Tab-separated table of C-alpha atoms in Angstrom:
chain	number	residue	atom	x	y	z
A	1171	MET	CA	365.210	24.742	172.829
A	1172	SER	CA	364.328	28.349	172.031
A	1173	VAL	CA	361.480	30.098	173.818
A	1174	ALA	CA	359.587	30.436	170.517
A	1175	LEU	CA	359.700	26.703	169.799
A	1176	GLN	CA	358.769	25.815	173.367
A	1177	GLY	CA	355.816	28.182	173.142
A	1178	ALA	CA	354.815	26.626	169.803
A	1179	ILE	CA	354.822	23.151	171.350
A	1180	SER	CA	352.691	24.219	174.323
A	1181	GLN	CA	350.258	26.046	172.031
A	1182	GLY	CA	350.158	23.080	169.669
A	1183	ILE	CA	349.240	20.707	172.505
A	1184	LEU	CA	346.460	22.966	173.803
A	1185	TRP	CA	345.115	23.546	170.298
A	1186	GLY	CA	345.325	19.774	169.844
A	1187	ILE	CA	342.331	19.472	172.198
A	1188	MET	CA	340.377	21.629	169.743
A	1189	VAL	CA	341.634	19.412	166.907
A	1190	LEU	CA	340.182	16.362	168.677
A	1191	GLY	CA	336.810	18.109	168.586
A	1192	VAL	CA	337.158	18.793	164.865
A	1193	PHE	CA	338.237	15.170	164.346
A	1194	ILE	CA	334.919	13.904	165.734
A	1195	THR	CA	332.781	15.784	163.216
A	1196	PHE	CA	335.152	15.879	160.251
A	1197	ARG	CA	336.531	12.336	160.294
A	1198	LEU	CA	333.769	10.396	162.038
A	1199	LEU	CA	330.681	12.158	160.623
A	1200	ASP	CA	332.289	13.646	157.494
A	1201	ILE	CA	330.929	17.090	158.470
A	1202	PRO	CA	333.186	20.173	158.312
A	1203	ASP	CA	331.483	21.825	161.285
A	1204	MET	CA	331.843	25.593	160.921
A	1205	THR	CA	330.507	26.097	164.448
A	1206	VAL	CA	334.087	25.557	165.641
A	1207	ASP	CA	335.221	29.115	164.892
A	1208	GLY	CA	332.452	30.507	167.089
A	1209	SER	CA	332.453	27.926	169.896
A	1210	PHE	CA	336.221	28.287	170.353
A	1211	ALA	CA	335.849	32.029	170.952
A	1212	LEU	CA	332.743	31.345	173.049
A	1213	GLY	CA	334.741	29.144	175.409
A	1214	GLY	CA	337.422	31.813	175.742
A	1215	SER	CA	334.889	34.612	176.239
A	1216	VAL	CA	332.986	32.767	178.967
A	1217	VAL	CA	336.190	31.867	180.804
A	1218	ALA	CA	337.565	35.417	180.625
A	1219	VAL	CA	334.368	37.068	181.862
A	1220	LEU	CA	333.904	34.579	184.714
A	1221	ILE	CA	337.480	35.058	185.915
A	1222	VAL	CA	337.663	38.850	185.513
A	1223	ASN	CA	334.138	39.945	186.437
A	1224	ALA	CA	332.755	37.129	188.595
A	1225	HIS	CA	336.088	36.093	190.170
A	1226	VAL	CA	335.292	32.433	189.535
A	1227	HIS	CA	338.082	29.890	190.046
A	1228	PRO	CA	339.945	29.323	186.741
A	1229	ALA	CA	339.240	25.572	186.753
A	1230	VAL	CA	335.504	26.134	187.266
A	1231	ALA	CA	335.552	28.787	184.527
A	1232	ILE	CA	337.058	26.263	182.108
A	1233	LEU	CA	334.260	23.817	182.903
A	1234	ALA	CA	331.739	26.587	182.149
A	1235	GLY	CA	333.487	27.319	178.846
A	1236	MET	CA	333.275	23.645	177.953
A	1237	ILE	CA	329.543	23.571	178.702
A	1238	ALA	CA	329.029	26.748	176.640
A	1239	GLY	CA	330.798	25.132	173.686
A	1240	GLY	CA	328.576	22.069	174.020
A	1241	LEU	CA	325.474	24.275	173.965
A	1242	ALA	CA	326.701	25.898	170.750
A	1243	GLY	CA	327.103	22.446	169.242
A	1244	ALA	CA	323.585	21.564	170.401
A	1245	ILE	CA	322.191	24.573	168.507
A	1246	THR	CA	323.861	23.376	165.324
A	1247	GLY	CA	322.581	19.873	166.053
A	1248	VAL	CA	318.985	21.072	166.430
A	1249	LEU	CA	319.190	23.048	163.182
A	1250	THR	CA	320.579	19.988	161.410
A	1251	THR	CA	318.490	17.161	162.867
A	1252	VAL	CA	315.174	18.824	163.729
A	1253	PHE	CA	314.875	21.461	161.021
A	1254	GLU	CA	316.915	19.500	158.420
A	1255	ILE	CA	319.192	22.408	157.538
A	1256	PRO	CA	322.369	21.125	155.822
A	1257	ALA	CA	325.070	20.619	158.448
A	1258	ILE	CA	327.593	22.993	156.906
A	1259	LEU	CA	324.976	25.776	156.596
A	1260	ALA	CA	323.749	25.156	160.150
A	1261	GLY	CA	327.314	25.510	161.396
A	1262	ILE	CA	327.786	28.757	159.501
A	1263	LEU	CA	324.552	30.181	160.916
A	1264	THR	CA	325.585	29.279	164.474
A	1265	GLN	CA	329.072	30.659	163.930
A	1266	ILE	CA	327.733	34.000	162.690
A	1267	SER	CA	325.341	34.213	165.633
A	1268	LEU	CA	328.120	33.452	168.110
A	1269	TRP	CA	330.099	36.482	166.937
A	1270	SER	CA	327.411	38.784	168.346
A	1271	ILE	CA	326.832	36.559	171.379
A	1272	ASN	CA	330.546	36.555	172.264
A	1273	LEU	CA	330.637	40.323	171.915
A	1274	ARG	CA	327.632	40.583	174.234
A	1275	ILE	CA	329.258	38.275	176.769
A	1276	MET	CA	332.489	40.276	176.972
A	1277	GLY	CA	330.928	43.661	176.368
A	1278	LYS	CA	333.953	44.583	174.266
A	1279	SER	CA	336.211	42.992	171.683
A	1280	ASN	CA	339.015	42.042	174.063
A	1281	THR	CA	339.164	40.981	177.727
A	1282	PRO	CA	342.672	40.797	179.283
A	1283	LEU	CA	343.530	38.476	182.171
A	1284	LEU	CA	346.939	39.989	182.957
A	1285	ALA	CA	345.990	40.872	186.542
A	1286	ASN	CA	344.154	37.603	187.214
A	1287	ASN	CA	345.279	34.132	188.196
A	1288	THR	CA	344.926	31.225	185.777
A	1289	ILE	CA	345.401	27.489	186.177
A	1290	PHE	CA	348.779	27.894	184.491
A	1291	SER	CA	349.990	30.763	186.667
A	1292	ASP	CA	348.819	28.926	189.798
A	1293	ALA	CA	350.643	25.754	188.755
A	1294	SER	CA	353.732	27.755	187.813
A	1295	ARG	CA	353.766	29.381	191.232
A	1296	LEU	CA	353.392	26.019	192.992
A	1297	THR	CA	356.046	24.177	190.966
A	1298	GLY	CA	358.469	27.022	190.262
A	1299	LEU	CA	358.518	26.069	186.568
A	1300	PRO	CA	358.167	28.606	183.732
A	1301	GLN	CA	354.595	29.094	182.608
A	1302	SER	CA	355.359	27.864	179.070
A	1303	THR	CA	356.671	24.595	180.529
A	1304	VAL	CA	353.652	24.289	182.799
A	1305	SER	CA	351.337	24.915	179.830
A	1306	ALA	CA	352.993	22.120	177.866
A	1307	LEU	CA	352.943	19.646	180.767
A	1308	MET	CA	349.338	20.382	181.706
A	1309	GLY	CA	348.340	20.269	178.059
A	1310	ILE	CA	349.935	16.826	177.664
A	1311	ILE	CA	348.145	15.516	180.756
A	1312	ILE	CA	344.769	16.915	179.660
A	1313	ALA	CA	345.240	15.646	176.091
A	1314	ILE	CA	346.127	12.133	177.311
A	1315	VAL	CA	343.060	12.043	179.556
A	1316	ILE	CA	340.804	13.231	176.720
A	1317	VAL	CA	342.273	10.772	174.187
A	1318	ALA	CA	341.861	7.899	176.655
A	1319	THR	CA	338.287	8.966	177.450
A	1320	LEU	CA	337.359	9.289	173.766
A	1321	TYR	CA	338.951	5.909	173.016
A	1322	TRP	CA	336.797	4.356	175.742
A	1323	PHE	CA	333.646	6.214	174.688
A	1324	PHE	CA	333.887	5.272	171.023
A	1325	GLY	CA	334.257	1.647	172.056
A	1326	THR	CA	330.870	1.718	173.820
A	1327	GLU	CA	327.596	0.890	172.103
A	1328	ILE	CA	326.570	4.516	171.563
A	1329	GLY	CA	330.111	5.469	170.512
A	1330	SER	CA	330.228	2.631	167.984
A	1331	ALA	CA	326.833	3.713	166.659
A	1332	LEU	CA	328.178	7.249	166.262
A	1333	ARG	CA	331.152	5.998	164.245
A	1334	ALA	CA	328.875	3.803	162.153
A	1335	THR	CA	326.631	6.805	161.415
A	1336	GLY	CA	329.531	8.456	159.624
A	1337	ASN	CA	330.511	5.280	157.776
A	1338	ASN	CA	327.068	4.272	156.508
A	1339	GLU	CA	324.102	6.243	157.823
A	1340	ASP	CA	321.480	4.248	155.897
A	1341	MET	CA	322.769	0.915	157.209
A	1342	ILE	CA	322.933	1.975	160.852
A	1343	ARG	CA	319.460	3.528	160.587
A	1344	ALA	CA	318.156	0.225	159.206
A	1345	LEU	CA	319.514	-1.453	162.346
A	1346	GLY	CA	317.262	0.755	164.472
A	1347	VAL	CA	319.731	3.424	165.547
A	1348	ASN	CA	318.434	6.988	165.822
A	1349	THR	CA	321.025	8.760	163.669
A	1350	ASN	CA	319.702	12.182	164.645
A	1351	ARG	CA	320.632	11.396	168.245
A	1352	THR	CA	324.127	10.215	167.319
A	1353	LYS	CA	324.687	13.367	165.249
A	1354	MET	CA	323.527	15.526	168.141
A	1355	ILE	CA	325.868	13.744	170.555
A	1356	ALA	CA	328.788	14.160	168.150
A	1357	LEU	CA	328.175	17.873	167.623
A	1358	VAL	CA	327.762	18.555	171.354
A	1359	LEU	CA	330.851	16.522	172.282
A	1360	SER	CA	332.918	18.078	169.503
A	1361	ASN	CA	332.098	21.662	170.400
A	1362	ALA	CA	332.432	20.977	174.125
A	1363	LEU	CA	336.055	20.004	173.447
A	1364	VAL	CA	336.463	23.105	171.274
A	1365	GLY	CA	335.051	25.298	174.064
A	1366	LEU	CA	337.411	23.605	176.527
A	1367	ALA	CA	340.348	24.358	174.245
A	1368	GLY	CA	339.207	27.977	173.869
A	1369	GLY	CA	339.152	28.360	177.652
A	1370	LEU	CA	342.617	26.832	178.011
A	1371	ILE	CA	344.082	28.997	175.246
A	1372	CYS	CA	342.453	32.068	176.791
A	1373	GLN	CA	344.165	31.386	180.126
A	1374	SER	CA	347.439	30.468	178.452
A	1375	GLN	CA	347.685	33.669	176.402
A	1376	LYS	CA	346.131	35.781	179.188
A	1377	TYR	CA	343.321	37.330	177.141
A	1378	ALA	CA	340.168	36.523	175.227
A	1379	ASP	CA	339.489	38.159	171.892
A	1380	ILE	CA	336.395	38.257	169.710
A	1381	GLY	CA	338.442	36.996	166.768
A	1382	MET	CA	340.439	34.302	168.555
A	1383	GLY	CA	338.451	31.540	166.864
A	1384	THR	CA	338.788	32.886	163.333
A	1385	GLY	CA	340.305	30.166	161.166
A	1386	ALA	CA	340.116	27.529	163.919
A	1387	ILE	CA	338.424	25.047	161.572
A	1388	VAL	CA	341.280	25.476	159.071
A	1389	ILE	CA	343.868	24.868	161.778
A	1390	GLY	CA	341.927	21.809	162.896
A	1391	LEU	CA	341.731	20.363	159.392
A	1392	ALA	CA	345.423	21.071	158.775
A	1393	ALA	CA	346.440	19.355	162.015
A	1394	ILE	CA	344.282	16.303	161.289
A	1395	VAL	CA	345.683	15.851	157.791
A	1396	ILE	CA	349.287	16.458	158.916
A	1397	GLY	CA	348.846	13.880	161.671
A	1398	GLU	CA	347.430	11.352	159.212
A	1399	VAL	CA	350.245	11.936	156.725
A	1400	LEU	CA	352.853	11.418	159.449
A	1401	GLY	CA	350.945	8.395	160.734
A	1402	ARG	CA	351.173	6.683	157.348
A	1403	LEU	CA	354.958	6.778	157.671
A	1404	LEU	CA	354.807	4.581	160.778
A	1405	PRO	CA	354.839	0.767	160.563
A	1406	GLY	CA	351.241	-0.320	160.220
A	1407	GLY	CA	350.020	3.247	159.672
A	1408	LEU	CA	346.984	4.457	161.599
A	1409	THR	CA	345.056	1.211	161.745
A	1410	LYS	CA	344.005	1.662	165.383
A	1411	PHE	CA	341.476	4.271	166.475
A	1412	GLY	CA	343.556	5.364	169.456
A	1413	ALA	CA	346.487	6.054	167.149
A	1414	ARG	CA	344.269	8.252	164.971
A	1415	LEU	CA	343.253	10.315	167.994
A	1416	ALA	CA	346.858	10.726	169.126
A	1417	ALA	CA	347.917	11.624	165.578
A	1418	ALA	CA	345.473	14.553	165.591
A	1419	VAL	CA	347.236	16.070	168.617
A	1420	VAL	CA	350.680	15.378	167.144
A	1421	GLY	CA	349.573	17.018	163.894
A	1422	SER	CA	348.570	20.125	165.863
A	1423	VAL	CA	352.022	20.339	167.460
A	1424	VAL	CA	353.732	19.918	164.079
A	1425	TYR	CA	351.485	22.591	162.573
A	1426	PHE	CA	352.441	25.139	165.229
A	1427	LEU	CA	356.118	24.202	164.934
A	1428	ILE	CA	355.902	24.891	161.196
A	1429	ARG	CA	354.315	28.265	161.961
A	1430	ALA	CA	357.060	29.077	164.471
A	1431	PHE	CA	359.823	28.173	161.993
A	1432	VAL	CA	358.235	30.287	159.269
A	1433	LEU	CA	357.866	33.283	161.600
A	1434	GLN	CA	361.499	32.963	162.676
A	1435	MET	CA	362.469	33.012	159.004
A	1436	GLY	CA	360.908	36.487	158.753
A	1437	MET	CA	357.434	35.840	157.380
A	1438	ASP	CA	354.877	38.547	158.147
A	1439	ALA	CA	352.504	37.446	160.920
A	1440	ASN	CA	349.604	38.829	158.855
A	1441	ASP	CA	350.267	36.085	156.296
A	1442	MET	CA	349.565	33.278	158.783
A	1443	LYS	CA	346.066	32.658	157.401
A	1444	LEU	CA	347.541	32.228	153.933
A	1445	LEU	CA	350.152	29.860	155.347
A	1446	SER	CA	347.428	27.857	157.086
A	1447	ALA	CA	345.523	27.482	153.815
A	1448	VAL	CA	348.686	26.462	151.953
A	1449	ILE	CA	349.507	23.844	154.611
A	1450	VAL	CA	346.007	22.365	154.342
A	1451	VAL	CA	346.178	22.275	150.537
A	1452	LEU	CA	349.608	20.611	150.561
A	1453	ALA	CA	348.617	18.131	153.249
A	1454	LEU	CA	345.504	17.169	151.266
A	1455	CYS	CA	347.181	17.085	147.848
A	1456	ILE	CA	350.432	15.273	148.654
A	1457	PRO	CA	348.783	11.947	149.655
A	1458	VAL	CA	346.627	12.026	146.501
A	1459	VAL	CA	349.611	12.733	144.263
A	1460	TRP	CA	351.628	10.023	146.017
A	1461	GLU	CA	348.873	7.421	145.562
A	1462	LYS	CA	348.547	8.293	141.877
A	1463	TYR	CA	352.325	8.024	141.495
A	1464	LYS	CA	352.387	4.580	143.119
A	1465	LEU	CA	349.452	3.442	140.964
A	1466	ARG	CA	351.153	4.689	137.792
A	1467	SER	CA	354.395	2.996	138.834
A	1468	SER	CA	352.605	-0.326	139.412
A	1469	TYR	CA	351.058	-0.094	135.927
A	1470	SER	CA	354.476	0.638	134.442
A	1471	ARG	CA	356.047	-2.359	136.182
A	1472	GLY	CA	353.185	-4.536	134.949
A	1473	ASP	CA	353.779	-3.404	131.351
A	1474	ASP	CA	357.495	-4.136	131.676
A	1475	GLN	CA	356.855	-7.643	132.985
A	1476	ASP	CA	354.409	-8.380	130.132
A	1477	ALA	CA	357.012	-7.288	127.634
């Protein structure tokens, strides 16, 4: 396997943690939370500053980045639930604010970690494995733990109420559930995972950048849809919730593999945002076109039988 493809897999797994955060708001609450772009960079900024300036242990710094992401989600939650600002607008407002906040945190647009230890460099030194391999292995372990934890959480009473809020908010409110609380929990949990992913990516690529979260929501949506499309090809599809969570991570890996293949074919790296948008459009359109084709075919077969 080439170094580029191995790097794409490791990046795809780490970004898959961010995709799980997007999955919670986008698929469970039907909210495209724009906070993601800001909370991802927030997680990376906090981790970088703590490691470089405060000499905090990389693992502790990641925990701080996760908490910072959760706080960003809480701000969006307050704007949405308390002040009744539409969720998408609340996310945009938080995202815009986080740009300035992240710049304040780092004090500059870019903070390198080249001279500092990270969890990946420490593990690489202990095991003797290349850092790209260590990133992939650690990413797999972290992703499995998170998927298992989310699967357990969404099977609890509060987790089931959160899922029901996205399915039918009026019904679950009639049953006495405080939907504002479930929305707040979802937004905090989602952005905590995004902040965690930002901290991991920051340590993996050895720098934090003010623009590292730009387009993160698009990548998340693309990965989710790709995972769902691939999941429909499996026997039984994605009928189980755990399979849907795993498919989100797999979709992230496939997305980054597609990017790596396209770059190796000579595509300009500046066109990656365009490629991301095209992938999302195709992933969203293909299932719709396929369903319409199958429906039209069933009508045609019915007409033939009547004749």
